[in-house]
Tab-separated table of C-alpha atoms in Angstrom:
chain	number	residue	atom	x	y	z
A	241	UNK	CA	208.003	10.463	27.127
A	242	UNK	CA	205.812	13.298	28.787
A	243	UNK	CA	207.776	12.666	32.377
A	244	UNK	CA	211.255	13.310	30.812
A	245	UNK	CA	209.990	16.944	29.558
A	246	UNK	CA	212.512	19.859	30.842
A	247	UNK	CA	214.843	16.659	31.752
A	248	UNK	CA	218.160	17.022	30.812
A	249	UNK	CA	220.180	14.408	28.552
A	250	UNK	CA	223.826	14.726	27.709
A	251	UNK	CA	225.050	13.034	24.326
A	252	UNK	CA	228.390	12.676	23.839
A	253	UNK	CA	229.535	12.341	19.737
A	254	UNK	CA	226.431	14.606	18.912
A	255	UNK	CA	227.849	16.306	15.839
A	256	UNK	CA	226.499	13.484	13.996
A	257	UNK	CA	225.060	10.021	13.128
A	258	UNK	CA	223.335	8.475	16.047
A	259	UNK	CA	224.041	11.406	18.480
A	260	UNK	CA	222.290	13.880	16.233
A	261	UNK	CA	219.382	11.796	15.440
A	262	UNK	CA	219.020	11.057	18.809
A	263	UNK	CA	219.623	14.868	20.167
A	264	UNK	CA	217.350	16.227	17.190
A	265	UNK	CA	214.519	13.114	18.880
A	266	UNK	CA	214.965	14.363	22.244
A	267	UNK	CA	214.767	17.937	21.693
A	268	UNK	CA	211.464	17.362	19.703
A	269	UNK	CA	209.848	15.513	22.932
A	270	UNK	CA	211.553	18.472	25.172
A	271	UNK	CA	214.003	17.565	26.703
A	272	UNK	CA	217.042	19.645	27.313
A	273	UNK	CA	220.181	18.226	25.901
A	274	UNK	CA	223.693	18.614	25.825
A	275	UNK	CA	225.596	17.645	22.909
A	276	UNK	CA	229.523	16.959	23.570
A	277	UNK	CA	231.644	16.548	20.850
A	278	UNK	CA	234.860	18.240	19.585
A	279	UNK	CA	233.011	19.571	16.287
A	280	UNK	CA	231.238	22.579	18.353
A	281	UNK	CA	229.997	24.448	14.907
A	282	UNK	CA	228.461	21.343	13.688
A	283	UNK	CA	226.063	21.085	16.333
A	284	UNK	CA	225.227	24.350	16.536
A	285	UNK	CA	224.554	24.151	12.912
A	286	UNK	CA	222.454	21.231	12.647
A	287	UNK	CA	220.881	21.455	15.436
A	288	UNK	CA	219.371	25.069	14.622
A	289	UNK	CA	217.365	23.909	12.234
A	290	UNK	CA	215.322	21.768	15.353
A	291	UNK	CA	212.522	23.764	16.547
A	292	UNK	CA	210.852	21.331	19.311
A	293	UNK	CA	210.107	22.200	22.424
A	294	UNK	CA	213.204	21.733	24.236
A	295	UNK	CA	216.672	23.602	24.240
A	296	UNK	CA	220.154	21.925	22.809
A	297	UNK	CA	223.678	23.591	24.569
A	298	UNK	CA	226.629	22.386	22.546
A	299	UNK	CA	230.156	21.954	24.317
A	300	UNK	CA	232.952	21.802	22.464
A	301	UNK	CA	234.714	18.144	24.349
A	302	UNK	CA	237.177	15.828	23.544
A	303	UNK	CA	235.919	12.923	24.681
A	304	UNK	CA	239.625	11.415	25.499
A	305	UNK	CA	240.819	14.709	27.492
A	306	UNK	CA	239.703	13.905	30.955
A	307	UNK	CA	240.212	17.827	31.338
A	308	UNK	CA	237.714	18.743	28.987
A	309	UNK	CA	235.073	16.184	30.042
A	310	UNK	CA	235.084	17.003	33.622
A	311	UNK	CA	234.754	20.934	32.643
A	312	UNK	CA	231.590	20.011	30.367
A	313	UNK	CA	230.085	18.450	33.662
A	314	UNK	CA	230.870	21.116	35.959
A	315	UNK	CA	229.257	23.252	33.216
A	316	UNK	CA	225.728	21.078	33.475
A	317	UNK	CA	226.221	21.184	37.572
A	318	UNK	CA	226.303	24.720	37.642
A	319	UNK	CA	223.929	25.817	34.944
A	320	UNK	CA	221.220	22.960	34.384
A	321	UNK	CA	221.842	21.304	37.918
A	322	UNK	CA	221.837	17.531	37.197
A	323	UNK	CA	221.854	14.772	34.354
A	324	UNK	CA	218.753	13.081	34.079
A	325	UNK	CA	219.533	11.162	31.439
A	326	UNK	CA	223.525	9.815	29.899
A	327	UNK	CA	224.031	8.310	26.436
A	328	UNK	CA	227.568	7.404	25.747
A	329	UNK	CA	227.492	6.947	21.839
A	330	UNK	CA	230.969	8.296	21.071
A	331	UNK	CA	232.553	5.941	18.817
A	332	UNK	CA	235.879	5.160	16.338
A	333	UNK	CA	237.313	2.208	14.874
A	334	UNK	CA	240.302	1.739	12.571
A	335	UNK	CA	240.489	-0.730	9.401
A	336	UNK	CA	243.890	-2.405	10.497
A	337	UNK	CA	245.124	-5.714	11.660
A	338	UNK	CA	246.721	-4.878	15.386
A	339	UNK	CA	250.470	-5.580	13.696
A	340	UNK	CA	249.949	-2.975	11.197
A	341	UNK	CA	248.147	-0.500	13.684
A	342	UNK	CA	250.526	1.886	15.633
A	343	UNK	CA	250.263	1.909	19.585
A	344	UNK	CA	248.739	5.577	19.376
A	345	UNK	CA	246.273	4.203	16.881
A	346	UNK	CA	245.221	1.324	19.376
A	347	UNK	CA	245.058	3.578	22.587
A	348	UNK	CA	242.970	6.381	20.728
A	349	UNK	CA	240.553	3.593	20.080
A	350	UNK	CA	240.626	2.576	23.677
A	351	UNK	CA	240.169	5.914	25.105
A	352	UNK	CA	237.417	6.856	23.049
A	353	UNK	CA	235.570	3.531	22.848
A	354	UNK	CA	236.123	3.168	26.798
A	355	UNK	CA	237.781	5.136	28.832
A	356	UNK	CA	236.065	8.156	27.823
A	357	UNK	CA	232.679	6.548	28.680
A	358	UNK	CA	233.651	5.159	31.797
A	359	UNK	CA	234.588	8.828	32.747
A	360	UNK	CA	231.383	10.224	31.140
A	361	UNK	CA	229.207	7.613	33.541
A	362	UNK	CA	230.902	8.581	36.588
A	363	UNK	CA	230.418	12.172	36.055
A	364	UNK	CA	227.016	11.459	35.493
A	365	UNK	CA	226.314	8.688	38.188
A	366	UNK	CA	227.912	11.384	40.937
A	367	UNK	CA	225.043	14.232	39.522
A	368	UNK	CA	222.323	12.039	39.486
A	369	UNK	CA	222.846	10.084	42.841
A	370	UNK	CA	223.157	13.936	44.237
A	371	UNK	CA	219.418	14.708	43.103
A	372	UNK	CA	217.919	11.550	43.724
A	373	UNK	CA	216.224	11.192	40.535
A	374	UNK	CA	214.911	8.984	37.751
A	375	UNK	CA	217.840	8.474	35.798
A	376	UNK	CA	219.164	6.580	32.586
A	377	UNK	CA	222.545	5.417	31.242
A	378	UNK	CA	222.433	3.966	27.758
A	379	UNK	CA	225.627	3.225	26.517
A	380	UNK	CA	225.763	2.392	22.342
A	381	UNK	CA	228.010	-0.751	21.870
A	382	UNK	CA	227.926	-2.655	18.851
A	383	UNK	CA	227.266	-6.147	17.832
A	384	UNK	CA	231.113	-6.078	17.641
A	385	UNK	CA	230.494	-6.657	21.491
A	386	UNK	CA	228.983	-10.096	20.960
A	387	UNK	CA	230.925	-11.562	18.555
A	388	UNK	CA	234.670	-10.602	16.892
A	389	UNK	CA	233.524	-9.417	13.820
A	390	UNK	CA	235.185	-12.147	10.958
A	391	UNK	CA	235.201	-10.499	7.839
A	392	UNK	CA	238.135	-11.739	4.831
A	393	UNK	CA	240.309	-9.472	4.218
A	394	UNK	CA	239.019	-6.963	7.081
A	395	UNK	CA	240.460	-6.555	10.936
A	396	UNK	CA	239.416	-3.871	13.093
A	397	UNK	CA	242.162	-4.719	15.802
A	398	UNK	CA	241.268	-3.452	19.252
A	399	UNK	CA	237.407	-2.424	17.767
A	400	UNK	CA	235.761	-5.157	19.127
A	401	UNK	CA	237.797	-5.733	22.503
A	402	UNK	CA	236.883	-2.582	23.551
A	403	UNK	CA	233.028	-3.104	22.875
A	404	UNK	CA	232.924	-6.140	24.944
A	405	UNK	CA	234.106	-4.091	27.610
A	406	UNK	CA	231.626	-1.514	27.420
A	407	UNK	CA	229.397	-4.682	28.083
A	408	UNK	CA	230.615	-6.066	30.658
A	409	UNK	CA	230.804	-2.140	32.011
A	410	UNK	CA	226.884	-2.212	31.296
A	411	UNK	CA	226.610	-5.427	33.517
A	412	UNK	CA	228.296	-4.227	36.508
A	413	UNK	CA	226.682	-0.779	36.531
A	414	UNK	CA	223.539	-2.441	36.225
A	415	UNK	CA	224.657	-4.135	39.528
A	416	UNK	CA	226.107	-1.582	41.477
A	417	UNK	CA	223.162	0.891	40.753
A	418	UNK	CA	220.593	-1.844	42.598
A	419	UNK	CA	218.851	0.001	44.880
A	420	UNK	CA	218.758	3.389	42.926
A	421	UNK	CA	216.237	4.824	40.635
A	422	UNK	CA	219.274	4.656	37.579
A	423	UNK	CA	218.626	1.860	34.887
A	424	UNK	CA	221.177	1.214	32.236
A	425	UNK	CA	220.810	-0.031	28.753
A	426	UNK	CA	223.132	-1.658	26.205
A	427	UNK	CA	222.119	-0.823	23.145
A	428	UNK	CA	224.013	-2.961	20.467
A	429	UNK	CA	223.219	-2.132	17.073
A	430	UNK	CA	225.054	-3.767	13.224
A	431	UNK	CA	225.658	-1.802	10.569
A	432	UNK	CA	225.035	1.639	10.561
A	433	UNK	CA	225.125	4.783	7.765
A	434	UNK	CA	227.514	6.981	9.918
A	435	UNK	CA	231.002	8.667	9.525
A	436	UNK	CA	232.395	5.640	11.981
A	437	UNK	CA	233.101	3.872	8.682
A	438	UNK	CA	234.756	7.159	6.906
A	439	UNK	CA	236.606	7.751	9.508
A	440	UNK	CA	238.105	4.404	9.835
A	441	UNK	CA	239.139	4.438	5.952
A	442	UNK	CA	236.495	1.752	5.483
A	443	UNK	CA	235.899	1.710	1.537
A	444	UNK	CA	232.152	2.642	0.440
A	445	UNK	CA	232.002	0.563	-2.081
A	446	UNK	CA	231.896	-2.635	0.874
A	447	UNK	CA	229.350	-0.682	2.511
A	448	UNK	CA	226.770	-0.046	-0.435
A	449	UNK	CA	226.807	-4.011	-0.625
A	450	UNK	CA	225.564	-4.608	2.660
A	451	UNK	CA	222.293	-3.730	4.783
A	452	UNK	CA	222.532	-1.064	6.682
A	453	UNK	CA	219.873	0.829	9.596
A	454	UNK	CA	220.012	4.892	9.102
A	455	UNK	CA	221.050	6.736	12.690
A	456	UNK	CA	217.394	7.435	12.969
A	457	UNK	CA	216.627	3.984	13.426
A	458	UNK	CA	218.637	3.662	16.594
A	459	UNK	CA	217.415	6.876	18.064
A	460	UNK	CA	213.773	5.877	17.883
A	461	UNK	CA	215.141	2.823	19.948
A	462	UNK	CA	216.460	4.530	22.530
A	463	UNK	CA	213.052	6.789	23.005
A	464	UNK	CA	211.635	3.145	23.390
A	465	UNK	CA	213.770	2.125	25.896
A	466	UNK	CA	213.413	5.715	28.462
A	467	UNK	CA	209.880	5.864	27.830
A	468	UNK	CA	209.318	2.650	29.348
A	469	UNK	CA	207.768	2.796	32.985
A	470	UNK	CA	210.378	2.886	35.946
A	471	UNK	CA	209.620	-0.929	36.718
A	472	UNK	CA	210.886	-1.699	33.521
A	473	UNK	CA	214.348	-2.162	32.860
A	474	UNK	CA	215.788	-2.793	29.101
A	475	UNK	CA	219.659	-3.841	29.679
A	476	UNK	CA	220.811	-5.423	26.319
A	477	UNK	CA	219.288	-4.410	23.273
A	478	UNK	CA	220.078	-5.579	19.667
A	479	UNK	CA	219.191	-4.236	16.317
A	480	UNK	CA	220.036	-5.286	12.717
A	481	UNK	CA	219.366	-4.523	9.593
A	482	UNK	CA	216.820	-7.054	7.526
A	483	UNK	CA	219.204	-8.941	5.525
A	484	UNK	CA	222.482	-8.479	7.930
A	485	UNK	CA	224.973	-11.097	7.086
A	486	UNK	CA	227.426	-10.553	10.090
């Protein structure tokens, strides 16, 4: 991790679960990262109790307002210069078969789950290809992008279309970034303990009955996967629980 010191790593959703745990890793191995999420106060908050090595600037972004996600990376070009490292980990579903969801239900999924990544890589992509550096793009997908989730009495409509996207985004990146010094990852964990499932209206009581990996877990994965040498390249990554019956 020693080469990605003073390096600087933008998370989006980093007002909690994996995007904390990951910012609070990063900042302890000093790097400098930006946290983008819409819960500014949060961040600040939590991560103020962090006293690593390296800094943590929060920016208040909606991740589907292409507005507010191009301002956050003119923000990084003109104060921290470049994005060394990208990892797209914003993330909803909703608990509803596609009949009963509403269209603005459906299309909030999609923009957060997709288009707002796509817009987050380019952003990134256009800042790193302009310093010529090691970079990284590790987007969090789900094992919801390998197979349709088939659960009685449970449908998380659009949920798992979207994450088979963010795939097949992952494959075609890795593609069209031959030639540059930019590796991507797909990291595609099962259950995990964050608000995803609170949000969603996903009742606890189904979630204390199955095995579950804590938002720590997946952070310590992705240190594995940028501290591996630059002639390594980790593109599809899964992790489960011990016991994980989906």
């Amino acid at each position: 991790m020693e080469r990605w010191n003073g390096k600087v790593a933008v998370i989006t959703g980093a007002s909690a679960g994996i995007g904390l745990a990951t910012a609070k890793a990063l900042v302890n191995h000093g790097l400098i990262v930006v946290g983008l999420a819409r819960r500014k106060s949060k961040m600040e908050e939590e991560m103020s109790k962090v006293k690593g090595p390296g800094k943590f600037f929060a920016k208040e972004c909606d991740i589907t307002r292409e507005q507010d996600i191009a301002g956050a990376f003119a923000w990084i070009k003109d104060n921290l210069g470049t994005v060394n490292i990208l990892i797209n980990n914003s993330g909803v579903l909703r608990e509803k078969t596609m009949e009963e969801a509403s269209m603005e239900e459906l299309q909030f999924v999609i923009n957060v789950n997709l288009v707002g990544l796509i817009s987050c890589t380019k952003h990134a992509i256009k800042l790193m290809k302009a310093n010529d550096q090691e970079g990284h793009i590790i987007n969090i997908n789900s094992i919801a992008g390998q197979q349709v989730p088939k659960i009685e009495g449970k449908s998380y409509n659009v949920y798992s279309a979207t994450k088979f996207a963010v795939r097949s985004i992952s494959e075609t990146l890795t593609h069209e970034l031959l030639g540059n010094k930019i590796r991507v990852c797909n990291i595609s964990p099962g259950v995990v303990k964050t608000e995803i499932f609170q949000e969603a209206g996903v009742d606890p009581f189904f979630l204390n009955l199955v095995p579950a990996l804590e938002p720590e877990d997946i952070a310590q994965s992705i240190l594995h996967v940028i501290s591996a040498p630059i002639r390594v390249q980790i593109t599809e990554l899964t992790i489960k629980p011990l016991g994980e019956i989906f």
